[in-house]
mmCIF file of C-alpha atoms and ligand atoms in Angstrom:
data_model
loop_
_atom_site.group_PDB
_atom_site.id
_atom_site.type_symbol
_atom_site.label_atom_id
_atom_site.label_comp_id
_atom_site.label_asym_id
_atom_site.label_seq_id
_atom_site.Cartn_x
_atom_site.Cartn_y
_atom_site.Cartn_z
ATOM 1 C CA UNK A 19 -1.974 27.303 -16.064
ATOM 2 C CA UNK A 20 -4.593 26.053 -13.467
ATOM 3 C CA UNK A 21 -4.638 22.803 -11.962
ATOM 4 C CA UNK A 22 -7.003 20.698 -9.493
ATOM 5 C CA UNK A 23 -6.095 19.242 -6.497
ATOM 6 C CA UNK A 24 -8.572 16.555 -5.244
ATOM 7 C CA UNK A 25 -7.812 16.854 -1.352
ATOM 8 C CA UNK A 26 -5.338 19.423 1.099
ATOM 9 C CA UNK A 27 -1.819 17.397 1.118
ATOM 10 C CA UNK A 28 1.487 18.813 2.906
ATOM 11 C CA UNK A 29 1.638 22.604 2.655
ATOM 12 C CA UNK A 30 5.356 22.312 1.014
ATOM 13 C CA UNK A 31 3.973 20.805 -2.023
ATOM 14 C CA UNK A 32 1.035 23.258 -2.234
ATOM 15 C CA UNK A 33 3.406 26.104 -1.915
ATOM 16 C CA UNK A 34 5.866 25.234 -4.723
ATOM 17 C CA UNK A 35 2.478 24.368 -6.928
ATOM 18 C CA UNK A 36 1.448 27.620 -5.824
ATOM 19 C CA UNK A 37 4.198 29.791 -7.659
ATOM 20 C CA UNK A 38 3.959 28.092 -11.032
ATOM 21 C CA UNK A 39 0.143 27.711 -11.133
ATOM 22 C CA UNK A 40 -3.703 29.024 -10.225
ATOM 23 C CA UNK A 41 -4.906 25.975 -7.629
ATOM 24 C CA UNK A 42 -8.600 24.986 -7.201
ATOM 25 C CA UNK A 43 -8.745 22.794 -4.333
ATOM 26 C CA UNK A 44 -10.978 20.339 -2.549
ATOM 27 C CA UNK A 45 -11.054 21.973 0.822
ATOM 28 C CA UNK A 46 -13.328 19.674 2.572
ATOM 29 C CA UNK A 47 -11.807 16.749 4.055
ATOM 30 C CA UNK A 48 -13.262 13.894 2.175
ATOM 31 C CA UNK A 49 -12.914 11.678 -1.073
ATOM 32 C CA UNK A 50 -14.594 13.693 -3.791
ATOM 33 C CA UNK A 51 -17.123 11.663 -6.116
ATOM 34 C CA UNK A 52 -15.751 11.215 -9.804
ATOM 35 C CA UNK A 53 -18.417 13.626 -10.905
ATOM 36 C CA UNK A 54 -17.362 15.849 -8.763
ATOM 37 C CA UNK A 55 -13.609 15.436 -9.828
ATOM 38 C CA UNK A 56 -14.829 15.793 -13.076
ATOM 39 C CA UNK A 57 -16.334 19.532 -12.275
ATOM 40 C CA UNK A 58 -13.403 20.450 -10.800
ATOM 41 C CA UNK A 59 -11.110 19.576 -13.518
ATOM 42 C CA UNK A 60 -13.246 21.530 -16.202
ATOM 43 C CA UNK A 61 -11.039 24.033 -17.723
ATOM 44 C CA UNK A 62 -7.612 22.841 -15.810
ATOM 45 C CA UNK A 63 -4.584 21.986 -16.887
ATOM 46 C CA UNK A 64 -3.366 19.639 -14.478
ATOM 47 C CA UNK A 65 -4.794 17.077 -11.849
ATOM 48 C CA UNK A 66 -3.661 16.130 -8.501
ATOM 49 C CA UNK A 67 -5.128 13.411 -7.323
ATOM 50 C CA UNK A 68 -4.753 10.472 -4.195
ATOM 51 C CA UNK A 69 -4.948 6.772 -4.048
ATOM 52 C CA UNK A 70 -8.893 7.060 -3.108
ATOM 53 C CA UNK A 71 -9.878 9.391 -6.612
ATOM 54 C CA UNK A 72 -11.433 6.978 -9.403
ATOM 55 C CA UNK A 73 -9.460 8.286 -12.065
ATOM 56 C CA UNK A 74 -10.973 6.343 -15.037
ATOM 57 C CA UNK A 75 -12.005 6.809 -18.906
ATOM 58 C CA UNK A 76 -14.494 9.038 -18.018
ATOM 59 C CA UNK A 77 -12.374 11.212 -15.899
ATOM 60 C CA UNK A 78 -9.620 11.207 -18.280
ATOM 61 C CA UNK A 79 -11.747 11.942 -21.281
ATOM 62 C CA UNK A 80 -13.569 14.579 -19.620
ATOM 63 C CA UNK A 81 -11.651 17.643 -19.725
ATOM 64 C CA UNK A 82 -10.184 18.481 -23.447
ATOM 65 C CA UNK A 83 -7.714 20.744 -21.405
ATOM 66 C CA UNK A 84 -6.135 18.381 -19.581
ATOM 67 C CA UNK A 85 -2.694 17.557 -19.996
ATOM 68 C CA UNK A 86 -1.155 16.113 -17.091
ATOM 69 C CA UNK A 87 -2.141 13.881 -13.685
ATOM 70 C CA UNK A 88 0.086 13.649 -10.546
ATOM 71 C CA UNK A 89 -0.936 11.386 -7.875
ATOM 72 C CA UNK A 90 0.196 11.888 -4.657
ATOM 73 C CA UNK A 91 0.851 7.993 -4.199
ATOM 74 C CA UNK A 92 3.114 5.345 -5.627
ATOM 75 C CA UNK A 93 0.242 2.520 -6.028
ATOM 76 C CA UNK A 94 -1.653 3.456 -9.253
ATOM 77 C CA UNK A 95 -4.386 0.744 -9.346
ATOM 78 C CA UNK A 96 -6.829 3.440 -9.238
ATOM 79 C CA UNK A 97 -5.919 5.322 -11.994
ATOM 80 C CA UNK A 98 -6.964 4.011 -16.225
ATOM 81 C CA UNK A 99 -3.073 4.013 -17.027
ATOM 82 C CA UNK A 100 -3.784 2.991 -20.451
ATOM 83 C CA UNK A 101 -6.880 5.454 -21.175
ATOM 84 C CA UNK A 102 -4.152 7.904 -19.916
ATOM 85 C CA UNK A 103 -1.334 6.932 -22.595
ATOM 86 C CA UNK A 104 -4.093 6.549 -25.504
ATOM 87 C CA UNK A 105 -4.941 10.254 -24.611
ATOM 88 C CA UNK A 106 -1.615 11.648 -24.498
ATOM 89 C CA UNK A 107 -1.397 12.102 -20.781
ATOM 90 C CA UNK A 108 1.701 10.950 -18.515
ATOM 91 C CA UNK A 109 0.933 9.885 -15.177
ATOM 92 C CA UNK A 110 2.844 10.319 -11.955
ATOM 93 C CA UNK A 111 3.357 8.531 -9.035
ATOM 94 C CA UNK A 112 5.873 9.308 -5.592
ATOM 95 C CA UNK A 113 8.064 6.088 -5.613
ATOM 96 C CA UNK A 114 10.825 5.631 -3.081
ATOM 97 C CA UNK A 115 10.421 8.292 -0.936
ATOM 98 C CA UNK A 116 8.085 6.327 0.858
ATOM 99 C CA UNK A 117 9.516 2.889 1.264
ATOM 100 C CA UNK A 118 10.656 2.811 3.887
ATOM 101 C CA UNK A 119 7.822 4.258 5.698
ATOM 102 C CA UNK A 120 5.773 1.274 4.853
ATOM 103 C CA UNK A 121 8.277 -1.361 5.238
ATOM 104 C CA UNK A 122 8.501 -0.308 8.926
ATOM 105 C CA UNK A 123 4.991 0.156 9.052
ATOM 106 C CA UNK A 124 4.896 -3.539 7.783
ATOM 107 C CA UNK A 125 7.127 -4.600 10.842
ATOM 108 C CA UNK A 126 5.197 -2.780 13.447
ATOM 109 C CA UNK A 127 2.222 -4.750 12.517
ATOM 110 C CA UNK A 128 3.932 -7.701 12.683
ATOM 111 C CA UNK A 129 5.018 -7.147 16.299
ATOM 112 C CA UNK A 130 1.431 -5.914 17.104
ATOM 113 C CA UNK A 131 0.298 -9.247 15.951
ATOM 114 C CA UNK A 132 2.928 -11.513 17.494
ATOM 115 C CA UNK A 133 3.547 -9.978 20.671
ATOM 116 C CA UNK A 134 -0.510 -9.058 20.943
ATOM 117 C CA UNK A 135 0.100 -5.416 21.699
ATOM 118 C CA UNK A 136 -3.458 -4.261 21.082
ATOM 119 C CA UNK A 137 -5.083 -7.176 23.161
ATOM 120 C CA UNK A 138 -2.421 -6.128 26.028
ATOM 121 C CA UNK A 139 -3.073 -2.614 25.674
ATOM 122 C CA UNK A 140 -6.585 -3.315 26.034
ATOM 123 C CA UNK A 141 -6.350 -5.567 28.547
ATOM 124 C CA UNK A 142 -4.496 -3.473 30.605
ATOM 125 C CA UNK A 143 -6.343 -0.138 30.538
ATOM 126 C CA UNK A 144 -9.641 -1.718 31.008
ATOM 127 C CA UNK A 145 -8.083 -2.662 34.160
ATOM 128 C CA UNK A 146 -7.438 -6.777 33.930
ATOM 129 C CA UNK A 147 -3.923 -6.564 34.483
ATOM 130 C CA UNK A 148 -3.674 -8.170 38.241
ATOM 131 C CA UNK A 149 0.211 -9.065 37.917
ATOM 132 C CA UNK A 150 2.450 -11.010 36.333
ATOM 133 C CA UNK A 151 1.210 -14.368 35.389
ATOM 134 C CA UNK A 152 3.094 -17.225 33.547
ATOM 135 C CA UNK A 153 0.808 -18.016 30.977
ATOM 136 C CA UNK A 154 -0.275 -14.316 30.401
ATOM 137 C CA UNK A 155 -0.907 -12.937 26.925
ATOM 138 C CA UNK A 156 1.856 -15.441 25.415
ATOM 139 C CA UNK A 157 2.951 -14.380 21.765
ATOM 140 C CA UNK A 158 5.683 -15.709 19.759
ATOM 141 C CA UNK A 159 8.972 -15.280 19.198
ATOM 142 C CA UNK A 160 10.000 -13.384 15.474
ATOM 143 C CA UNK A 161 13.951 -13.773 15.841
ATOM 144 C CA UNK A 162 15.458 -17.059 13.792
ATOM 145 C CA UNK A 163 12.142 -17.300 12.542
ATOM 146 C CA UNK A 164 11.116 -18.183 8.709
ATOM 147 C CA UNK A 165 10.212 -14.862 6.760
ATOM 148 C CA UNK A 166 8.064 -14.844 3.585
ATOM 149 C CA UNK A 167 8.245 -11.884 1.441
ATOM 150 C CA UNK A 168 5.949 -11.419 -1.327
ATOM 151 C CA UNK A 169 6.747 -9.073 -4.176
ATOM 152 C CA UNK A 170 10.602 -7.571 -3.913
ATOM 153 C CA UNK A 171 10.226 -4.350 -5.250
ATOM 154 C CA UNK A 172 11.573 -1.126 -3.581
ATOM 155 C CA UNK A 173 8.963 -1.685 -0.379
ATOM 156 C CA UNK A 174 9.336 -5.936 -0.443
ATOM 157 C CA UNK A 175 13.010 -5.446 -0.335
ATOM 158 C CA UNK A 176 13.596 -2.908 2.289
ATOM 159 C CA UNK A 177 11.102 -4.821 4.447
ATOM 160 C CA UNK A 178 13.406 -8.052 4.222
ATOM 161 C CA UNK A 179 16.633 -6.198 4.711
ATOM 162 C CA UNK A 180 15.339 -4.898 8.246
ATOM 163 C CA UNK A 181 15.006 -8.182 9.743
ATOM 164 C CA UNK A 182 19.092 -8.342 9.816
ATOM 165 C CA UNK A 183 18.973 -7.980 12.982
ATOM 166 C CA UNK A 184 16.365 -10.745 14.123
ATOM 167 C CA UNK A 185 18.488 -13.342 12.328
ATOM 168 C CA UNK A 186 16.016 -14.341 10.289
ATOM 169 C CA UNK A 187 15.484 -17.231 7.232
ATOM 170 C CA UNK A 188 14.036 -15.165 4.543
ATOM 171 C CA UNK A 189 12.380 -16.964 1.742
ATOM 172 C CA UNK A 190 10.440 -14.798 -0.906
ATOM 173 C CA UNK A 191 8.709 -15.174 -4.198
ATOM 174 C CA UNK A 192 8.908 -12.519 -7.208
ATOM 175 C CA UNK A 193 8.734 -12.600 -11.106
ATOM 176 C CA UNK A 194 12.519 -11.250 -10.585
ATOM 177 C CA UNK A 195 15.344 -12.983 -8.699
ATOM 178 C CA UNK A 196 16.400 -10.631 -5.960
ATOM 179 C CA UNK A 197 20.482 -10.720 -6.133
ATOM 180 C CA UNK A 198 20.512 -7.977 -3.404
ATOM 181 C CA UNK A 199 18.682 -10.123 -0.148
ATOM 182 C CA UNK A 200 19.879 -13.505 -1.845
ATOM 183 C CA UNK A 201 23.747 -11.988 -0.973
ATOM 184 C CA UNK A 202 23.023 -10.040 2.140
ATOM 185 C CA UNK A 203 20.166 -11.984 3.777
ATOM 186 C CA UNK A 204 20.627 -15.661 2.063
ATOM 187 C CA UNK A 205 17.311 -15.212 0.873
ATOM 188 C CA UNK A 206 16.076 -17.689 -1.141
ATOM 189 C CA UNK A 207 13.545 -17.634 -3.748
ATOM 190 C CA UNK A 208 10.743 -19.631 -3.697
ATOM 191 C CA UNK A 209 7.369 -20.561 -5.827
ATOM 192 C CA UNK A 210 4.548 -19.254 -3.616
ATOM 193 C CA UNK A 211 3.418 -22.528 -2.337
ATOM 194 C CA UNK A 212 6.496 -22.969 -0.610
ATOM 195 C CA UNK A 213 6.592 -19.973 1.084
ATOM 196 C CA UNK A 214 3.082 -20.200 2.301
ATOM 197 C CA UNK A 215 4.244 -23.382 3.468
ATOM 198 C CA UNK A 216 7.259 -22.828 5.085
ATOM 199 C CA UNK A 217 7.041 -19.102 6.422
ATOM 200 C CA UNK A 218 6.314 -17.988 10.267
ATOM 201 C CA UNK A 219 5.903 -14.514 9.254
ATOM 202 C CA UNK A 220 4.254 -13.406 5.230
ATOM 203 C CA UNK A 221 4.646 -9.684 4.119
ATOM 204 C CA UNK A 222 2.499 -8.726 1.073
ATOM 205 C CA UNK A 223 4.250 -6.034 -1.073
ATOM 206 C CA UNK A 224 3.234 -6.636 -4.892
ATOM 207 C CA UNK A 225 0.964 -4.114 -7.008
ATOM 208 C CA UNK A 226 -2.716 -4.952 -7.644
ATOM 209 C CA UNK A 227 -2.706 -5.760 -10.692
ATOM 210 C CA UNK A 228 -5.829 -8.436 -12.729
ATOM 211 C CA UNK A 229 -3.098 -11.105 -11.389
ATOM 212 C CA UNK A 230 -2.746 -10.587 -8.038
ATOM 213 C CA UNK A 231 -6.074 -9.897 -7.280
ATOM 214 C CA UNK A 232 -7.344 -12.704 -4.053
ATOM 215 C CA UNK A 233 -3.624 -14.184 -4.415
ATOM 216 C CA UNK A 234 -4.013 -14.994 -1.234
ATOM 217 C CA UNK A 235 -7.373 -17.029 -0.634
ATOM 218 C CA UNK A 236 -9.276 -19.715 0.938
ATOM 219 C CA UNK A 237 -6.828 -22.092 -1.196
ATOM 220 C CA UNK A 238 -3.514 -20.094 0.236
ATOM 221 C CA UNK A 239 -4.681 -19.256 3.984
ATOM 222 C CA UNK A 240 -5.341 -23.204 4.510
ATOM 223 C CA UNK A 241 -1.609 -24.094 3.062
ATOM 224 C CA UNK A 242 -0.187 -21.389 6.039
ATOM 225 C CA UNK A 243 0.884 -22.756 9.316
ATOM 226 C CA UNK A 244 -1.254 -22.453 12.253
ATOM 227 C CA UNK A 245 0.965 -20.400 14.101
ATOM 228 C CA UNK A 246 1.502 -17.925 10.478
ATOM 229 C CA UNK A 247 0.931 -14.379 10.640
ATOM 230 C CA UNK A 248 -0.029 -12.562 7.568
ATOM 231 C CA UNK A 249 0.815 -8.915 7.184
ATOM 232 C CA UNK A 250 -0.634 -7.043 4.119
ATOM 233 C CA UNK A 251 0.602 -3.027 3.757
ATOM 234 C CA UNK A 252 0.101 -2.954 0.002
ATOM 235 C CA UNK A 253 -3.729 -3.431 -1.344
ATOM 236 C CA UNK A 254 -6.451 -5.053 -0.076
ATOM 237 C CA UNK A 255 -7.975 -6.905 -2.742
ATOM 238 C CA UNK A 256 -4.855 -9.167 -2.582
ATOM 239 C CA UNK A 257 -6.320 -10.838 0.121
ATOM 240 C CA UNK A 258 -10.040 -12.404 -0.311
ATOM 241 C CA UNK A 259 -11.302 -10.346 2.665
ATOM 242 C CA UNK A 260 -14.468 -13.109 3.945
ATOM 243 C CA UNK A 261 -11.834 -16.140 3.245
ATOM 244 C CA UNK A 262 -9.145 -14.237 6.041
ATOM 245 C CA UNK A 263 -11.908 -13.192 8.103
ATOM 246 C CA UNK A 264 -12.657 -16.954 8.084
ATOM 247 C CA UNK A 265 -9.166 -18.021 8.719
ATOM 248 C CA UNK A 266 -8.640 -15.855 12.038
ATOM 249 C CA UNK A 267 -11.980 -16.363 13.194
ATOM 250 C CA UNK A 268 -11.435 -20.457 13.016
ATOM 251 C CA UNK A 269 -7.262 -19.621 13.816
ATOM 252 C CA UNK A 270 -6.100 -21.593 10.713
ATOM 253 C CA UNK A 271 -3.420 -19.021 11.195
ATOM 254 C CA UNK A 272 -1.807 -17.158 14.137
ATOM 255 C CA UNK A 273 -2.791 -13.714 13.593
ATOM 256 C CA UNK A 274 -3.246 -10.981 10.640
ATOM 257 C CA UNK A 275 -1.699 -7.442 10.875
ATOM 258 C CA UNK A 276 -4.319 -5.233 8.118
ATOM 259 C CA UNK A 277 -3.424 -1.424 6.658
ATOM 260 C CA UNK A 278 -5.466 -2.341 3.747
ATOM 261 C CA UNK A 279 -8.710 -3.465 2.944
ATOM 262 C CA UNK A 280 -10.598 -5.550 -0.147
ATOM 263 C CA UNK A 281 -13.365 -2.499 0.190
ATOM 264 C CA UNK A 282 -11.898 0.241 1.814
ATOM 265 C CA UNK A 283 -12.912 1.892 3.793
ATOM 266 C CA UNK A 284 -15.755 -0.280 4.636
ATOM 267 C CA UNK A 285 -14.097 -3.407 7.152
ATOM 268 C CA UNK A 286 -16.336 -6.060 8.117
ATOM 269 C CA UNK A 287 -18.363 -6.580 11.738
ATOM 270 C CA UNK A 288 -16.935 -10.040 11.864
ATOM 271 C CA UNK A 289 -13.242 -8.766 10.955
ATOM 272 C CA UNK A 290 -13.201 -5.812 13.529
ATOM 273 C CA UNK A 291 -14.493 -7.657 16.275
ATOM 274 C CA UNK A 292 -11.452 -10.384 16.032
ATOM 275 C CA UNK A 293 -8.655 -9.956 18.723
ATOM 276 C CA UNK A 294 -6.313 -11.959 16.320
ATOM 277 C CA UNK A 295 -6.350 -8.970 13.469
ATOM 278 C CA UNK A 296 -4.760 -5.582 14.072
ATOM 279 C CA UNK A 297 -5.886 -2.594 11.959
ATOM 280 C CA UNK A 298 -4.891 0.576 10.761
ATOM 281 C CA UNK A 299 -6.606 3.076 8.677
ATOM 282 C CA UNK A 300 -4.125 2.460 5.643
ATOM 283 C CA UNK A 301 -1.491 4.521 7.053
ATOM 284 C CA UNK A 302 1.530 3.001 5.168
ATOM 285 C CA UNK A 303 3.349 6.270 4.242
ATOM 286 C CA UNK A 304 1.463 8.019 6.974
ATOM 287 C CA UNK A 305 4.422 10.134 8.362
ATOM 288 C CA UNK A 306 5.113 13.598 8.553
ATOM 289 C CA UNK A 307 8.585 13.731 6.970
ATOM 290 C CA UNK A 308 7.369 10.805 4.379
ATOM 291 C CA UNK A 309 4.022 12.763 3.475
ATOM 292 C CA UNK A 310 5.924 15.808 3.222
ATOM 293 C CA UNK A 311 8.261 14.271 0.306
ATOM 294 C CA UNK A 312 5.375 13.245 -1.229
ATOM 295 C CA UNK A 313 3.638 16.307 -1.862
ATOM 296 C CA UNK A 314 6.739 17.713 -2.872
ATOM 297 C CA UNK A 315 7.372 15.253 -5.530
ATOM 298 C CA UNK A 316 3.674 15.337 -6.852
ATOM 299 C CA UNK A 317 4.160 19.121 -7.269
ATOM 300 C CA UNK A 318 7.599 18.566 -8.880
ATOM 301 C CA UNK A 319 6.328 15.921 -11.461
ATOM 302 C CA UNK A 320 3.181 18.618 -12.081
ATOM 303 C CA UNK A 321 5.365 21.200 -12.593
ATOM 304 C CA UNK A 322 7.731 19.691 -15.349
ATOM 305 C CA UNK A 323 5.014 17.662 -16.805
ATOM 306 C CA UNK A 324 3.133 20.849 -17.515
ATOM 307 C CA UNK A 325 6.439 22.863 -18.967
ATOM 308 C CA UNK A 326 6.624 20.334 -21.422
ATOM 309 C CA UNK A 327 9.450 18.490 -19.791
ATOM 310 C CA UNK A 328 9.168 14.425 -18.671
ATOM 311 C CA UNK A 329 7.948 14.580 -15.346
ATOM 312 C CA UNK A 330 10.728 12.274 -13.405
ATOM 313 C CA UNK A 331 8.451 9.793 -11.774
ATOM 314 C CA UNK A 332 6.240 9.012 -14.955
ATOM 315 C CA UNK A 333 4.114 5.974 -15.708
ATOM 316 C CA UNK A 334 3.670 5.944 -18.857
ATOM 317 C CA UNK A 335 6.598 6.963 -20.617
ATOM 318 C CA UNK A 336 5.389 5.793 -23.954
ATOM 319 C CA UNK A 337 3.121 8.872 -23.911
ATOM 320 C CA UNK A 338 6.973 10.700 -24.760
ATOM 321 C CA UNK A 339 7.816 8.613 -27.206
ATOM 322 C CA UNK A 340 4.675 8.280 -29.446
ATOM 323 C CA UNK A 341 4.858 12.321 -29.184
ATOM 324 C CA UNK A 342 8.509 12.154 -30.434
ATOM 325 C CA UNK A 343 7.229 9.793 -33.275
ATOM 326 C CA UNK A 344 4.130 11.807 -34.328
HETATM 327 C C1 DGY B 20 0.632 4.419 -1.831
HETATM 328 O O1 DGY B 20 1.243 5.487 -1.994
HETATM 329 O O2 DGY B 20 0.276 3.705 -2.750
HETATM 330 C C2 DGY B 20 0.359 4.026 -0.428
HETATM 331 O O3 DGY B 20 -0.606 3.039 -0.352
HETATM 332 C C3 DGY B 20 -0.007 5.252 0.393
HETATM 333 O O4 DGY B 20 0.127 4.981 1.736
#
């Protein structure tokens, strides 16, 4: 069988693809267009693909011959989930192995932003640093501090359990009540108004989904504390990009910590040039070890998916069943 994989990941995965299957690979190191992911997945059996590959109706319809799509991510906003299960194919994704990546990702923004370690750093290369000074570079304090969590899923959760040790009063919002941080935190769930209200510190970890799209705008960033800072690790379209860029710029909040972005990868002038924002090139799972188990479980849900088995981490179970029906 022959499959296509849209960009070089971690060489373990490519190796165990490489003894079950022929691989045609994107070896130059950028996003491929969706025509030319459709070229490359002409005759192929399978298709690897990342968080950045427009995997839609026309991709999925494309290639009679495919039969099964991995992606080498656990957010699957970019991928036509439902054009998938009409055609038969079940969809991947790399949950867990990654959550706690981002979740500390999520906290090291959140110091960056409170304690203004990219200001100091700058500050203090460019040569400004003259001594110690009382009123230098003041942040704020994060321990005994009010935590907002949005979205307790796998990443929402294991960011709130990892502020244990800052003493925290963690208040969070989800569809779901979250027995786990309610007994070990004292979390406490909360509509979303409340916690936009109330919180010195707001995580975003929920999907993009039609209803989360701008959950946080103009409306939301005004109902934040002055002194809030708003992290966002999981997708940037959560966040009405001009209305934050607004917010910082006129500090109706503290501080932002970014690793995503409404139009990525194109950021804003105004939004780069803010000393209240820190940014990173959407980096969540960006570890070795983390990237690593990634590829590994891409090429593991690949390579039962296209024995005929259930691949373990599949989307769209249904596809199984309406086979087993038919
Ligand atoms: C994912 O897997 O969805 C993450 O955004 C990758 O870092």
């Amino acid at each position: 069988m022959k499959i296509f994989v849209t960009r070089q990941i971690p060489q373990p995965g490519l190796d165990a693809l490489k003894k079950e299957f022929t691989i045609d690979m994107n070896l130059s190191d950028r996003v491929l267009t969706k025509e030319e992911i459709i070229k490359g997945i002409k005759d192929k059996d399978g298709l690897l693909c990342l968080l950045t590959d427009p995997i839609d109706k026309d991709v999925i319809y494309a290639e009679p011959s495919l039969k099964m799509i991995a992606s080498y991510a656990v957010g699957y906003d970019n991928i036509d989930i439902a054009a998938a299960t009409k055609r038969g194919i079940p969809v991947s994704n790399t949950p867990g192995v990654l959550t706690e990546t981002t979740a500390e990702l999520a906290w090291a923004l959140l110091f960056s932003v409170t304690r203004r370690i990219v200001e100091g750093d700058t500050f203090t290369r460019t040569g400004n640093f003259k001594g110690w000074a009382p009123m230098l570079m003041l942040g704020q304090d994060v321990s005994q501090k009010t935590l907002g969590v949005i979205g307790t899923g796998r990443i929402g959760t294991a960011f709130a359990l990892k502020s244990k040790g800052f003493h925290m009063n963690v208040l969070y919002t989800d569809e779901q009540r979250n027995e786990q941080l309610e007994q070990q935190l004292g979390a406490r769930r909360v509509p979303l108004i409340t916690l936009l209200k109330e919180s010195d510190f707001i995580s975003i970890h929920v999907p993009l989904t039609k209803e989360t799209f701008h959950l946080i705008d103009e409306k939301e960033l005004r109902l934040m504390k002055k002194t809030a800072v708003l992290i966002n690790t999981a997708r940037g379209p959560i966040i009405n990009e001009k209305a934050l860029t607004r917010a910082l710029s006129e500090q109706w909040i503290f501080g932002a910590g970014l690793d995503v972005y409404e139009k990525e990868p194109e950021i804003s002038e105004e939004l780069k040039r803010l000393d209240n924002v820190v940014l990173q090139p959407h980096v969540g799972s960006g570890t070795i070890e983390t990237r690593t188990k990634m590829a590994l479980m891409a090429a593991e849900n690949m390579i039962i998916g296209l024995k005929g088995g259930i691949p373990p981490n599949c989307i769209n179970k249904e596809v199984f069943h309406k086979k087993s029906i038919t």
